[in-house]
Coordinates of C-alpha atoms in Angstrom, one line a residue:
X98 CA -83.7 -112.4 -117.8
X99 CA -84.3 -108.8 -116.6
X100 CA -87.6 -107.1 -115.8
X101 CA -88.6 -103.6 -115.1
X102 CA -90.9 -103.3 -112.2
X103 CA -91.0 -99.4 -112.4
X104 CA -93.3 -96.8 -113.7
X105 CA -90.5 -95.4 -115.8
X106 CA -91.1 -95.6 -119.5
X107 CA -87.7 -97.1 -120.2
X108 CA -84.6 -98.3 -118.5
X109 CA -81.4 -98.4 -120.8
X110 CA -78.7 -100.9 -119.7
X111 CA -75.2 -101.3 -121.0
X112 CA -72.3 -103.5 -120.1
X113 CA -69.2 -101.7 -121.2
X114 CA -66.8 -104.0 -123.2
X115 CA -69.6 -106.6 -123.8
X116 CA -72.4 -107.2 -126.3
X117 CA -75.8 -108.5 -125.5
X118 CA -77.5 -111.2 -127.5
X119 CA -81.2 -110.5 -127.0
X120 CA -83.2 -113.9 -127.4
X121 CA -86.7 -112.9 -126.1
X122 CA -88.9 -109.8 -125.2
X123 CA -91.6 -110.1 -122.8
X124 CA -91.3 -114.0 -122.8
X125 CA -91.8 -114.3 -126.6
X126 CA -88.6 -115.7 -128.3
X127 CA -87.3 -113.5 -131.1
X128 CA -87.3 -115.3 -134.6
X129 CA -83.5 -114.5 -134.6
X130 CA -81.1 -113.5 -131.7
X131 CA -80.2 -109.8 -132.0
X132 CA -76.9 -108.2 -130.9
X133 CA -77.1 -105.0 -129.0
X134 CA -74.7 -102.7 -127.0
X135 CA -77.7 -101.4 -125.1
X136 CA -80.7 -103.2 -123.9
X137 CA -84.0 -101.2 -123.3
X138 CA -86.6 -102.4 -121.0
X139 CA -90.0 -100.7 -121.0
X140 CA -92.1 -100.3 -117.8
X141 CA -93.4 -103.7 -116.7
X142 CA -91.4 -105.3 -119.5
X143 CA -88.9 -108.2 -119.6
X144 CA -86.0 -109.0 -121.8
X145 CA -84.0 -112.3 -122.0
X146 CA -80.3 -111.9 -123.1
X147 CA -77.1 -113.7 -123.1
X148 CA -73.6 -112.3 -122.6
X149 CA -70.2 -114.0 -123.0
X150 CA -67.5 -113.3 -120.3
X151 CA -64.4 -114.7 -121.7
X152 CA -62.1 -113.2 -119.0
X153 CA -62.3 -113.3 -115.2
X154 CA -63.1 -110.1 -113.5
X155 CA -65.6 -107.7 -112.1
X156 CA -68.0 -106.1 -114.6
X157 CA -70.6 -103.4 -113.9
X158 CA -73.9 -103.1 -115.8
X159 CA -74.8 -99.4 -116.2
X160 CA -78.1 -97.7 -116.2
X161 CA -78.4 -94.7 -118.4
X162 CA -79.4 -91.4 -117.0
X163 CA -83.2 -90.6 -117.0
X164 CA -84.9 -87.3 -116.2
X165 CA -88.6 -87.1 -116.6
X166 CA -89.6 -83.5 -117.1
X167 CA -93.1 -84.1 -116.0
X168 CA -92.3 -85.2 -112.5
X169 CA -90.8 -82.5 -110.4
X170 CA -88.0 -83.2 -108.0
X171 CA -87.3 -86.6 -109.4
X172 CA -84.4 -87.6 -111.7
X173 CA -81.8 -90.1 -112.3
X174 CA -79.8 -87.5 -114.1
X175 CA -76.5 -89.4 -114.0
X176 CA -75.6 -92.8 -115.2
X177 CA -75.8 -95.3 -112.3
X178 CA -74.3 -98.7 -111.5
X179 CA -77.2 -101.2 -112.0
X180 CA -75.4 -104.6 -111.3
X181 CA -72.1 -105.9 -110.4
X182 CA -71.1 -109.3 -112.1
X183 CA -68.1 -111.2 -110.7
X184 CA -66.6 -113.8 -113.2
X185 CA -64.4 -116.4 -111.5
X186 CA -61.2 -117.6 -113.1
X187 CA -62.2 -121.3 -112.8
X188 CA -65.9 -121.7 -113.1
X189 CA -67.4 -124.6 -111.0
X190 CA -69.7 -125.8 -113.7
X191 CA -69.1 -127.5 -117.2
X192 CA -66.1 -127.1 -119.4
X193 CA -65.4 -123.7 -121.0
X194 CA -65.5 -122.2 -123.3
X195 CA -69.2 -121.6 -123.2
X196 CA -70.5 -120.5 -126.7
X197 CA -73.7 -118.6 -127.5
X198 CA -76.3 -120.4 -129.7
X199 CA -76.1 -119.6 -133.5
X200 CA -79.9 -120.0 -133.7
X201 CA -82.7 -120.3 -131.4
X202 CA -85.1 -123.4 -131.2
X203 CA -88.1 -123.1 -133.4
X204 CA -91.4 -121.6 -132.0
X205 CA -93.7 -123.9 -130.1
X206 CA -97.1 -124.5 -131.9
X207 CA -98.7 -121.9 -129.7
X208 CA -96.1 -119.3 -130.5
X209 CA -96.1 -120.2 -134.3
X210 CA -99.8 -119.4 -134.2
X211 CA -99.3 -116.1 -132.4
X212 CA -96.5 -115.0 -134.6
X213 CA -98.7 -115.6 -137.7
X214 CA -101.7 -113.8 -136.4
X215 CA -102.5 -110.7 -138.2
X216 CA -102.9 -107.5 -136.0
X217 CA -106.3 -106.0 -135.7
X218 CA -106.9 -102.5 -137.3
X219 CA -109.1 -101.2 -134.4
X220 CA -109.5 -102.3 -130.7
X221 CA -111.5 -100.5 -128.0
X222 CA -110.3 -100.8 -124.5
X223 CA -112.5 -99.5 -121.7
X224 CA -110.9 -98.4 -118.4
X225 CA -113.0 -97.9 -115.3
X226 CA -111.5 -95.2 -113.0
X227 CA -114.0 -95.6 -110.1
X228 CA -111.1 -96.3 -107.7
X229 CA -107.4 -96.1 -107.9
X230 CA -104.7 -93.9 -109.4
X231 CA -105.2 -93.1 -113.1
X232 CA -101.9 -94.3 -114.6
X233 CA -102.3 -96.8 -117.4
X234 CA -99.8 -98.4 -119.8
X235 CA -101.1 -100.3 -122.7

């Protein structure tokens, strides 16, 4: 699971030579796992994914460049290393090969009810700005 604890709108992550199998977004399981070369995490969001490493080695997850035009003197204008993963030749757990699931377990009763709830056409949200910095993401 990865989370974005930033005010950036989106963080795009890739793992060259590997494919992500996204299984949940913001704690809610997807109906079907989705393969992706890039995982996008929105500000305050979470994503759960699986990756198969079938060879030992050192792998570097990359963070795509981001340059907000609205914030002066601030930029990640170049791709950056986000995470280094070391895969050992002989894992100390279980028997390889470890395989990814073909399907996810069914939704719990609570999530089944949420998944079948119809969206509302209109919703009013009132924000009180008496104190604090006026940045909101909804």
